[in-house]
mmCIF file of C-alpha atoms in Angstrom:
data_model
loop_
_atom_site.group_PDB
_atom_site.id
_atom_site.type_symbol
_atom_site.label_atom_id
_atom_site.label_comp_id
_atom_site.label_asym_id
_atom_site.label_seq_id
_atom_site.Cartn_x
_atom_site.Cartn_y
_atom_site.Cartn_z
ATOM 1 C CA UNK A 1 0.000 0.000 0.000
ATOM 2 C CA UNK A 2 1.114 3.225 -1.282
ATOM 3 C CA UNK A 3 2.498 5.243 1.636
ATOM 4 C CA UNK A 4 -0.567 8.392 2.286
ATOM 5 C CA UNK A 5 2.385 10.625 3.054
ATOM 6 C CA UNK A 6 3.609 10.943 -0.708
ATOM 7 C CA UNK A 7 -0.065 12.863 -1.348
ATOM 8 C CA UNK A 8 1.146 15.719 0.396
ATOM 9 C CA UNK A 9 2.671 16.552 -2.740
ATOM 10 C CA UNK A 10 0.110 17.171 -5.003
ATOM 11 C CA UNK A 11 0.071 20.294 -6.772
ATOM 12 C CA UNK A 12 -3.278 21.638 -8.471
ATOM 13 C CA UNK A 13 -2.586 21.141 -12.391
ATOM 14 C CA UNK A 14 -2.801 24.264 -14.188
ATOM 15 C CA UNK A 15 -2.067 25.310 -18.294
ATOM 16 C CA UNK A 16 1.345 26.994 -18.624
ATOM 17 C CA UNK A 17 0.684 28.450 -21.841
ATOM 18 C CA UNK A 18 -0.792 27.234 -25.245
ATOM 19 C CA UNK A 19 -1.112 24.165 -24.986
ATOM 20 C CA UNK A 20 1.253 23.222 -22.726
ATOM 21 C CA UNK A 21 -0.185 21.730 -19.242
ATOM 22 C CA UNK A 22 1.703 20.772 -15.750
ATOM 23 C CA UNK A 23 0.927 17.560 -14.119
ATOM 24 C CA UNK A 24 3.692 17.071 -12.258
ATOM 25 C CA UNK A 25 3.628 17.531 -8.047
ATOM 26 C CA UNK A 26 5.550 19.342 -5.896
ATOM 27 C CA UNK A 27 9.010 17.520 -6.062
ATOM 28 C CA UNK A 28 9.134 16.483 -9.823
ATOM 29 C CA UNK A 29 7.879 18.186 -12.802
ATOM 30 C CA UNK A 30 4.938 16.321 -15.470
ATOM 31 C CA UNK A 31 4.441 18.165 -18.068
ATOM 32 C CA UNK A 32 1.325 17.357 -20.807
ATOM 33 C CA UNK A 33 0.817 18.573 -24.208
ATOM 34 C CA UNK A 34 -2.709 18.651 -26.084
ATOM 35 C CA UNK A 35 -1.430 18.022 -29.656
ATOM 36 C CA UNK A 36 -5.187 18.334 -30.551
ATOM 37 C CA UNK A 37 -4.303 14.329 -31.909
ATOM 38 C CA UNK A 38 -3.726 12.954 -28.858
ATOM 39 C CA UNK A 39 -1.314 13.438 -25.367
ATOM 40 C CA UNK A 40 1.972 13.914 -25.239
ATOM 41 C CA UNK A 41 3.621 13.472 -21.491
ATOM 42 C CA UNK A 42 6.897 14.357 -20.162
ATOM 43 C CA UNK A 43 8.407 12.305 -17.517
ATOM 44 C CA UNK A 44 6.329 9.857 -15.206
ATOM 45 C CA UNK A 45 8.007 10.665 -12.054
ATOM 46 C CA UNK A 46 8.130 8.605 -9.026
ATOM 47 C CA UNK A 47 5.798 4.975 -9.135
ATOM 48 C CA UNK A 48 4.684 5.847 -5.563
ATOM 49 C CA UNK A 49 3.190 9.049 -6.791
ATOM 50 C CA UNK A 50 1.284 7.924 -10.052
ATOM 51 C CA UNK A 51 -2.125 8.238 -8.337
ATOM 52 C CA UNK A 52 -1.042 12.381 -8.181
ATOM 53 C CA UNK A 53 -0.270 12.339 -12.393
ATOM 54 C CA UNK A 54 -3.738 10.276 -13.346
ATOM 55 C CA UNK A 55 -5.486 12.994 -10.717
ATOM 56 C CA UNK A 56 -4.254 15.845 -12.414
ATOM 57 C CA UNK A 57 -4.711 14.744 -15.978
ATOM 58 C CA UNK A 58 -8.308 13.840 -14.836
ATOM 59 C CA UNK A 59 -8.368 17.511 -13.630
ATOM 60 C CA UNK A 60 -7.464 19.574 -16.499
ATOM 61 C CA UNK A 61 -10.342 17.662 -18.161
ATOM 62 C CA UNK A 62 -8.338 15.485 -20.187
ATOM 63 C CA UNK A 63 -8.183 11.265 -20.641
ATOM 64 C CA UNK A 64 -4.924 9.618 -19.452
ATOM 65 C CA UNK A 65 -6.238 6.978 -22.492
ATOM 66 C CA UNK A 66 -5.019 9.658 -25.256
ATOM 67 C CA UNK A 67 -1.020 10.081 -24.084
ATOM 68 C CA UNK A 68 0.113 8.385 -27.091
ATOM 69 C CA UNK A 69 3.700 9.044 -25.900
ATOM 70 C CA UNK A 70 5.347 9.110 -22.531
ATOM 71 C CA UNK A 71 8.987 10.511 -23.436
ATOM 72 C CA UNK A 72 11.513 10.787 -20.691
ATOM 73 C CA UNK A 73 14.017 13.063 -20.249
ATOM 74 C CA UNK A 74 16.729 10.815 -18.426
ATOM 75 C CA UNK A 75 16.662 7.078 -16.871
ATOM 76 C CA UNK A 76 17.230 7.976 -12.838
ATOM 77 C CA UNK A 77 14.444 6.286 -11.149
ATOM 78 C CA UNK A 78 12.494 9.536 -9.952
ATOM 79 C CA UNK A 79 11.869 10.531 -13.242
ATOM 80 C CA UNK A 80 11.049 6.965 -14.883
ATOM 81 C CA UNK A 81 9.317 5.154 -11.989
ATOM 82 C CA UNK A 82 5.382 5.117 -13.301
ATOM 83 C CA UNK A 83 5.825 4.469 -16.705
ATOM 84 C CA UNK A 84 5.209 1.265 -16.699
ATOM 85 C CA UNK A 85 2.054 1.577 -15.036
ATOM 86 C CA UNK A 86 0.832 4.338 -17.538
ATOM 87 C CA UNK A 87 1.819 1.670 -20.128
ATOM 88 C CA UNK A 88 -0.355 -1.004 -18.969
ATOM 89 C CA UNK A 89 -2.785 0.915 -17.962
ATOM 90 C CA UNK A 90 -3.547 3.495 -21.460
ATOM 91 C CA UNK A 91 -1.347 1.944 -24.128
ATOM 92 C CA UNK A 92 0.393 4.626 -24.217
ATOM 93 C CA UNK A 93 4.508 4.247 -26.173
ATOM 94 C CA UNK A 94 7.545 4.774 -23.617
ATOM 95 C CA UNK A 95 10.332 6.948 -25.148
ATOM 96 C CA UNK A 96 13.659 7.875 -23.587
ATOM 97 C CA UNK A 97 17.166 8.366 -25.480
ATOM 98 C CA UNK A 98 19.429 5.705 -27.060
ATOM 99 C CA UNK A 99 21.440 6.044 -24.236
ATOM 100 C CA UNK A 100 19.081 5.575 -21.490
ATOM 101 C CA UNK A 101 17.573 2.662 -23.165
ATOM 102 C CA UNK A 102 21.481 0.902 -22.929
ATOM 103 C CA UNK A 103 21.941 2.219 -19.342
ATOM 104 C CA UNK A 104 18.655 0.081 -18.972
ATOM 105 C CA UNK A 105 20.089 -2.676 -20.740
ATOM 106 C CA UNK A 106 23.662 -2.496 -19.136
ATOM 107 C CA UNK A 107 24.203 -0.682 -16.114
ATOM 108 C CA UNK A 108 20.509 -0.550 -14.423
ATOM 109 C CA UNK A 109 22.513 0.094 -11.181
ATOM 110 C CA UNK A 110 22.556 3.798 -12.796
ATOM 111 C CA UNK A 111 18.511 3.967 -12.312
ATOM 112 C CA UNK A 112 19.172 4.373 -8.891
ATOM 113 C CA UNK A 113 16.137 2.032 -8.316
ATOM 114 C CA UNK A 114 17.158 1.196 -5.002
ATOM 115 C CA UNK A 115 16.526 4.630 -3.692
ATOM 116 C CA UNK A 116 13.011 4.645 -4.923
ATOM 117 C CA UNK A 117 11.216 4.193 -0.945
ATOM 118 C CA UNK A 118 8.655 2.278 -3.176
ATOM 119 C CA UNK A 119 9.776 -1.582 -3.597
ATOM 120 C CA UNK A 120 7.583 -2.125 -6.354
ATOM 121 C CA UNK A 121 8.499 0.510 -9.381
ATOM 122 C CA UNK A 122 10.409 -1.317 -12.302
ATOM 123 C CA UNK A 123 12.679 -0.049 -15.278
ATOM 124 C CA UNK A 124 10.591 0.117 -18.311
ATOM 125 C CA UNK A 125 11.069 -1.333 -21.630
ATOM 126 C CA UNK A 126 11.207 1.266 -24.714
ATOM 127 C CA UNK A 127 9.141 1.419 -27.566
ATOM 128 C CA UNK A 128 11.329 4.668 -29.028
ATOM 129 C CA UNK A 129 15.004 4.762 -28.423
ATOM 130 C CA UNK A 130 15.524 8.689 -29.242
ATOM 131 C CA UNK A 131 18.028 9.631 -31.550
ATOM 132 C CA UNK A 132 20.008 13.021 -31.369
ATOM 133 C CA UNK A 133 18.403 15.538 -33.288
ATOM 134 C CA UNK A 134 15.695 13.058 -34.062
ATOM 135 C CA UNK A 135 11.901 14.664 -34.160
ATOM 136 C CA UNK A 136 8.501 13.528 -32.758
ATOM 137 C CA UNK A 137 5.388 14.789 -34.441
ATOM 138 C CA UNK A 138 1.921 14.381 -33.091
ATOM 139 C CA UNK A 139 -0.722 16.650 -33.980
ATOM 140 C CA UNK A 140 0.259 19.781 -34.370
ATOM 141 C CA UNK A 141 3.175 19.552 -32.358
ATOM 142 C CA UNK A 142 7.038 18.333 -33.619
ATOM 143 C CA UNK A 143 9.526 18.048 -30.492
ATOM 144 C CA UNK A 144 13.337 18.406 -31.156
ATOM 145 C CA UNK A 145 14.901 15.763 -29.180
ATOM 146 C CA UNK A 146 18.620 16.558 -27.882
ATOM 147 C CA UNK A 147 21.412 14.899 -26.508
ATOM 148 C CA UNK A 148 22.496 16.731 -23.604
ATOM 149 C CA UNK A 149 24.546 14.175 -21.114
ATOM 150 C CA UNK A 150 26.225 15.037 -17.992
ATOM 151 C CA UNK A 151 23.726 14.656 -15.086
ATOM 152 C CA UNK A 152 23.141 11.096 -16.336
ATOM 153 C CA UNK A 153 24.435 9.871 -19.690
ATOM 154 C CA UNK A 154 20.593 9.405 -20.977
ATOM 155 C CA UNK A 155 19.681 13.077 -20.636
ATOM 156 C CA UNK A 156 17.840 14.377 -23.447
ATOM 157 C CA UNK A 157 16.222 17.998 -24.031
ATOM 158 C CA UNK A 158 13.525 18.825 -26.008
ATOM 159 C CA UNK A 159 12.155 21.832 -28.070
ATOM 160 C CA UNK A 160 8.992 22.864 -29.388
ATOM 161 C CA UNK A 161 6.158 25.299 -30.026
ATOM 162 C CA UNK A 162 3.206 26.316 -28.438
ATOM 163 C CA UNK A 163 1.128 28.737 -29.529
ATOM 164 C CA UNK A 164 -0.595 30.927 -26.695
ATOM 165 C CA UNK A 165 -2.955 34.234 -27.927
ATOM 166 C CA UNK A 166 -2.479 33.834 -31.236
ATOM 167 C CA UNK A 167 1.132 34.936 -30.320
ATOM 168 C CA UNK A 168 3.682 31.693 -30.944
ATOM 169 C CA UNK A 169 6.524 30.799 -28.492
ATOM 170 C CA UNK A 170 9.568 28.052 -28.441
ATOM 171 C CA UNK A 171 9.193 26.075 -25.045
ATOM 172 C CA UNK A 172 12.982 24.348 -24.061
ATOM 173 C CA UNK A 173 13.150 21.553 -21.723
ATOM 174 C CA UNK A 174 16.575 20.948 -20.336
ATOM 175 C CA UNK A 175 16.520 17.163 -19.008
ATOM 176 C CA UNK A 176 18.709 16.747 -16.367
ATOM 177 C CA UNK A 177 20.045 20.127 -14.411
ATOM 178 C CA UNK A 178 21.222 18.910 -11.388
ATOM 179 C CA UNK A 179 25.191 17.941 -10.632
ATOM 180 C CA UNK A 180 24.517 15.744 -7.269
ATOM 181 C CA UNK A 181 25.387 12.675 -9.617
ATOM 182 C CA UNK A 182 28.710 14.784 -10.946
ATOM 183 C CA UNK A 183 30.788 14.558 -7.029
ATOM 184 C CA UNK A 184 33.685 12.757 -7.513
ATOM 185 C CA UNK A 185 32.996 10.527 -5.000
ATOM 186 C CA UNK A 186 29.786 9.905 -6.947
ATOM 187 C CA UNK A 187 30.929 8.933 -10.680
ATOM 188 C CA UNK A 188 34.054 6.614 -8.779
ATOM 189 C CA UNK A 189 31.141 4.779 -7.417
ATOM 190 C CA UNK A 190 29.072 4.670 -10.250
ATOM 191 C CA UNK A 191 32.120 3.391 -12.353
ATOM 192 C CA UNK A 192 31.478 6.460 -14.847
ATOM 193 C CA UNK A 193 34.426 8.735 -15.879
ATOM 194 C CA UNK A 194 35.449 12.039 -14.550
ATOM 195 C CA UNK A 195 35.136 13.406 -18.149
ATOM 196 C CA UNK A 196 30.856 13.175 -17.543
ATOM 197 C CA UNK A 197 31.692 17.152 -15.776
ATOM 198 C CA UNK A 198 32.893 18.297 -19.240
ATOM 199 C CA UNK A 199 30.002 16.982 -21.025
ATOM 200 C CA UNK A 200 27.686 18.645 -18.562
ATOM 201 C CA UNK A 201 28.880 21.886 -19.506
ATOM 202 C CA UNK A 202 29.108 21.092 -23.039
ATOM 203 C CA UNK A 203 25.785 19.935 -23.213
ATOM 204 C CA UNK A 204 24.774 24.091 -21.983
ATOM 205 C CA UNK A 205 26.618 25.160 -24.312
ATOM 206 C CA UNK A 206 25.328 22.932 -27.310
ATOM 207 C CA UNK A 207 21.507 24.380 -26.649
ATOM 208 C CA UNK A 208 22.690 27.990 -25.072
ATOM 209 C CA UNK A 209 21.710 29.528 -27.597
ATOM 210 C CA UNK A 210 17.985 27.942 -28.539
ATOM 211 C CA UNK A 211 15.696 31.016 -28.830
ATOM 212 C CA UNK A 212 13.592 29.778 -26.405
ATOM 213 C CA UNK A 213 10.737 31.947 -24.631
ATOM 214 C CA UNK A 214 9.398 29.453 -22.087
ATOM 215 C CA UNK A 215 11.349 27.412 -19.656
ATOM 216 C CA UNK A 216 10.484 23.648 -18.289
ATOM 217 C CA UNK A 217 11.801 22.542 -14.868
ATOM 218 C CA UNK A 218 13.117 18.925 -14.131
ATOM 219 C CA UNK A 219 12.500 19.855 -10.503
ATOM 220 C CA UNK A 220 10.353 22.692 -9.848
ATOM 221 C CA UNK A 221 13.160 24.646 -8.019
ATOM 222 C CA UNK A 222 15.401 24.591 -11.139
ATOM 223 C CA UNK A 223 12.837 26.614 -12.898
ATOM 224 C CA UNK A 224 10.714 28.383 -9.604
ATOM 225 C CA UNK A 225 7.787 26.402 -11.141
ATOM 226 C CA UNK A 226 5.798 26.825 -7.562
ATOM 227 C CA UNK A 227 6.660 30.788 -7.525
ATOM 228 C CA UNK A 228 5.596 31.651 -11.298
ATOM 229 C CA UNK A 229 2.321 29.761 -10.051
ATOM 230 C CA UNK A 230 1.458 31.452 -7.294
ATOM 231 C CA UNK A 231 1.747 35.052 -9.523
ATOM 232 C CA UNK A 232 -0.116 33.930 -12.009
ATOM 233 C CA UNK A 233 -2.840 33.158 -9.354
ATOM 234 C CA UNK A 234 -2.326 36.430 -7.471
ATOM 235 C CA UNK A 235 -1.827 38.571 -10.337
ATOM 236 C CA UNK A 236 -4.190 38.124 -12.808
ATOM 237 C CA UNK A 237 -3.259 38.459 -16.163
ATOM 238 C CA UNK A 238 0.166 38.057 -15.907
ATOM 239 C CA UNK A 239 2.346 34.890 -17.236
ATOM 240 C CA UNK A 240 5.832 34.681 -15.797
ATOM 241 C CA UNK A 241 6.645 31.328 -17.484
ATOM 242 C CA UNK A 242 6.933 33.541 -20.956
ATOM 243 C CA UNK A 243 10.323 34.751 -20.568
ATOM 244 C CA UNK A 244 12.476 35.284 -23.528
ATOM 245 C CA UNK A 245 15.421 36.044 -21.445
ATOM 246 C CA UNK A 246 15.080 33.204 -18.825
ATOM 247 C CA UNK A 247 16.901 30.359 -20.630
ATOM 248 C CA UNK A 248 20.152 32.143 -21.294
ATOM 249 C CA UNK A 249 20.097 32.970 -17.884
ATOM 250 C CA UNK A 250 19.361 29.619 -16.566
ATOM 251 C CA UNK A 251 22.378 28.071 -18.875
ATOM 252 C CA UNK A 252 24.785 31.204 -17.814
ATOM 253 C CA UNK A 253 24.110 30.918 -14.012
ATOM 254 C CA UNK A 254 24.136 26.523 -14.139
ATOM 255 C CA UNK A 255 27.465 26.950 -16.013
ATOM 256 C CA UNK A 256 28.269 29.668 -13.601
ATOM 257 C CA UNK A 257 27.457 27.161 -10.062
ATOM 258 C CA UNK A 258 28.900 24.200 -11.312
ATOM 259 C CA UNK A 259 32.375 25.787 -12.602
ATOM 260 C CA UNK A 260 32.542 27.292 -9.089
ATOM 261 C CA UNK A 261 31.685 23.483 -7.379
ATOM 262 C CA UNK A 262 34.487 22.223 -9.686
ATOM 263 C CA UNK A 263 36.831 24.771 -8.508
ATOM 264 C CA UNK A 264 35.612 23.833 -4.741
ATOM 265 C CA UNK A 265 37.433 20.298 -5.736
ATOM 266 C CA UNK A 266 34.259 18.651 -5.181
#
């Protein structure tokens, strides 16, 4: 039985902009698009808090039957743990990166399953092994898939438009911000090579410069999903997701923090 602690995360579902919904809780970020042919859904989060995701999609009025694909942006067990269930349950196709797929295949100690306080969520089997550069279209929606490795090998970002007003802007989802996984310490026990730092900050660098006017959180503090919620409720009118200047900023000041916790010798 699902521990009744994990609902304290729920977070009311809201629209972002366009067409572009979150359905994620209070820990890690779900995001939903209406391709007006069906659902796309990033990330399935933890398996413990799957009940939260099928609430909220229920909520913004929608039918968890039409995700036609679950894409993932990395393979670490927080972000991968219910898609098995949303599988079985809605038919829906499982996508993650080449990469992650192998790391499922070869080194599923990298999932991190054992963390998961659930004992029952499983690594899931893909039915789209993402390509760099490769492009999903549903609807009327194509999503730029991108390599961008460092936090895990697996990471991938993703790129697309939404069209909010009439007015049309480029959404960027960077997969995997944190550096917890990037300690020393951390990749020695892991068995991964020191050189994963480097490709962390050359993966910000590879999508720096994508013109991209709103951003997508991993984890709602990498992006201050809770705070730009909270204005939009108290000020109506207002939409600080649509940001034109936000990504640059988010790549400069990551780049910024994690060249400083090198220097630390971390």
């Amino acid at each position: 039985m699902v521990d009744p602690k994990f609902s304290r995360y729920y977070l009311e579902p809201f629209k972002i902009a366009g067409n572009v919904y979150y359905i994620g809780d209070k820990k890690v970020c779900s995001h939903l698009i209406d391709t007006g042919d069906g659902l796309i859904v990033f990330d399935s989060g933890f398996q413990h808090t799957v009940h939260l995701m099928v609430q909220a999609i229920w909520e913004l009025g929608f039918n968890p039957k039409d995700i036609k694909y679950l894409i993932h942006s990395h393979e670490h067990f927080d972000h991968i743990g219910a898609a098995n269930d949303f599988k079985d349950l809605y038919g829906c196709k499982l996508a993650i990166s080449k990469t992650g797929a192998e790391i499922f295949r070869k080194r599923p100690e990298l999932v991190y399953m054992d963390s998961n306080p659930y004992p029952y969520a499983s690594i899931f089997t893909p039915d789209i092994e993402l390509e760099d550069g490769q492009v999903i279209t549903l609807g009327n929606v194509s999503i730029r898939c991108i390599n961008t490795p460092g936090h895990s090998p697996g990471v991938m970002s993703f790129f697309f438009d939404t069209i909010d007003n009439g007015t049309t802007y480029h959404v960027g989802y960077f997969g995997g911000a944190g550096y917890n996984t990037l300690y020393k310490k951390a990749l020695e026990n892991d068995n991964l090579p020191l050189s994963c730092r480097q490709q962390f900050l050359d993966s910000l660098q590879k999508v720096r410069n994508e013109p991209v006017d709103i951003v997508l959180g991993n984890h709602p503090l990498q992006n201050d999903t809770l705070e730009k919620r909270k204005r939009m409720q108290n000020e109506p009118g207002t939409n600080p997701f649509i940001d034109s200047s936000e990504w640059v900023n988010f790549v400069d000041t990551l780049t910024e923090k994690f060249n400083e916790f090198l220097a630390a010798g971390n």
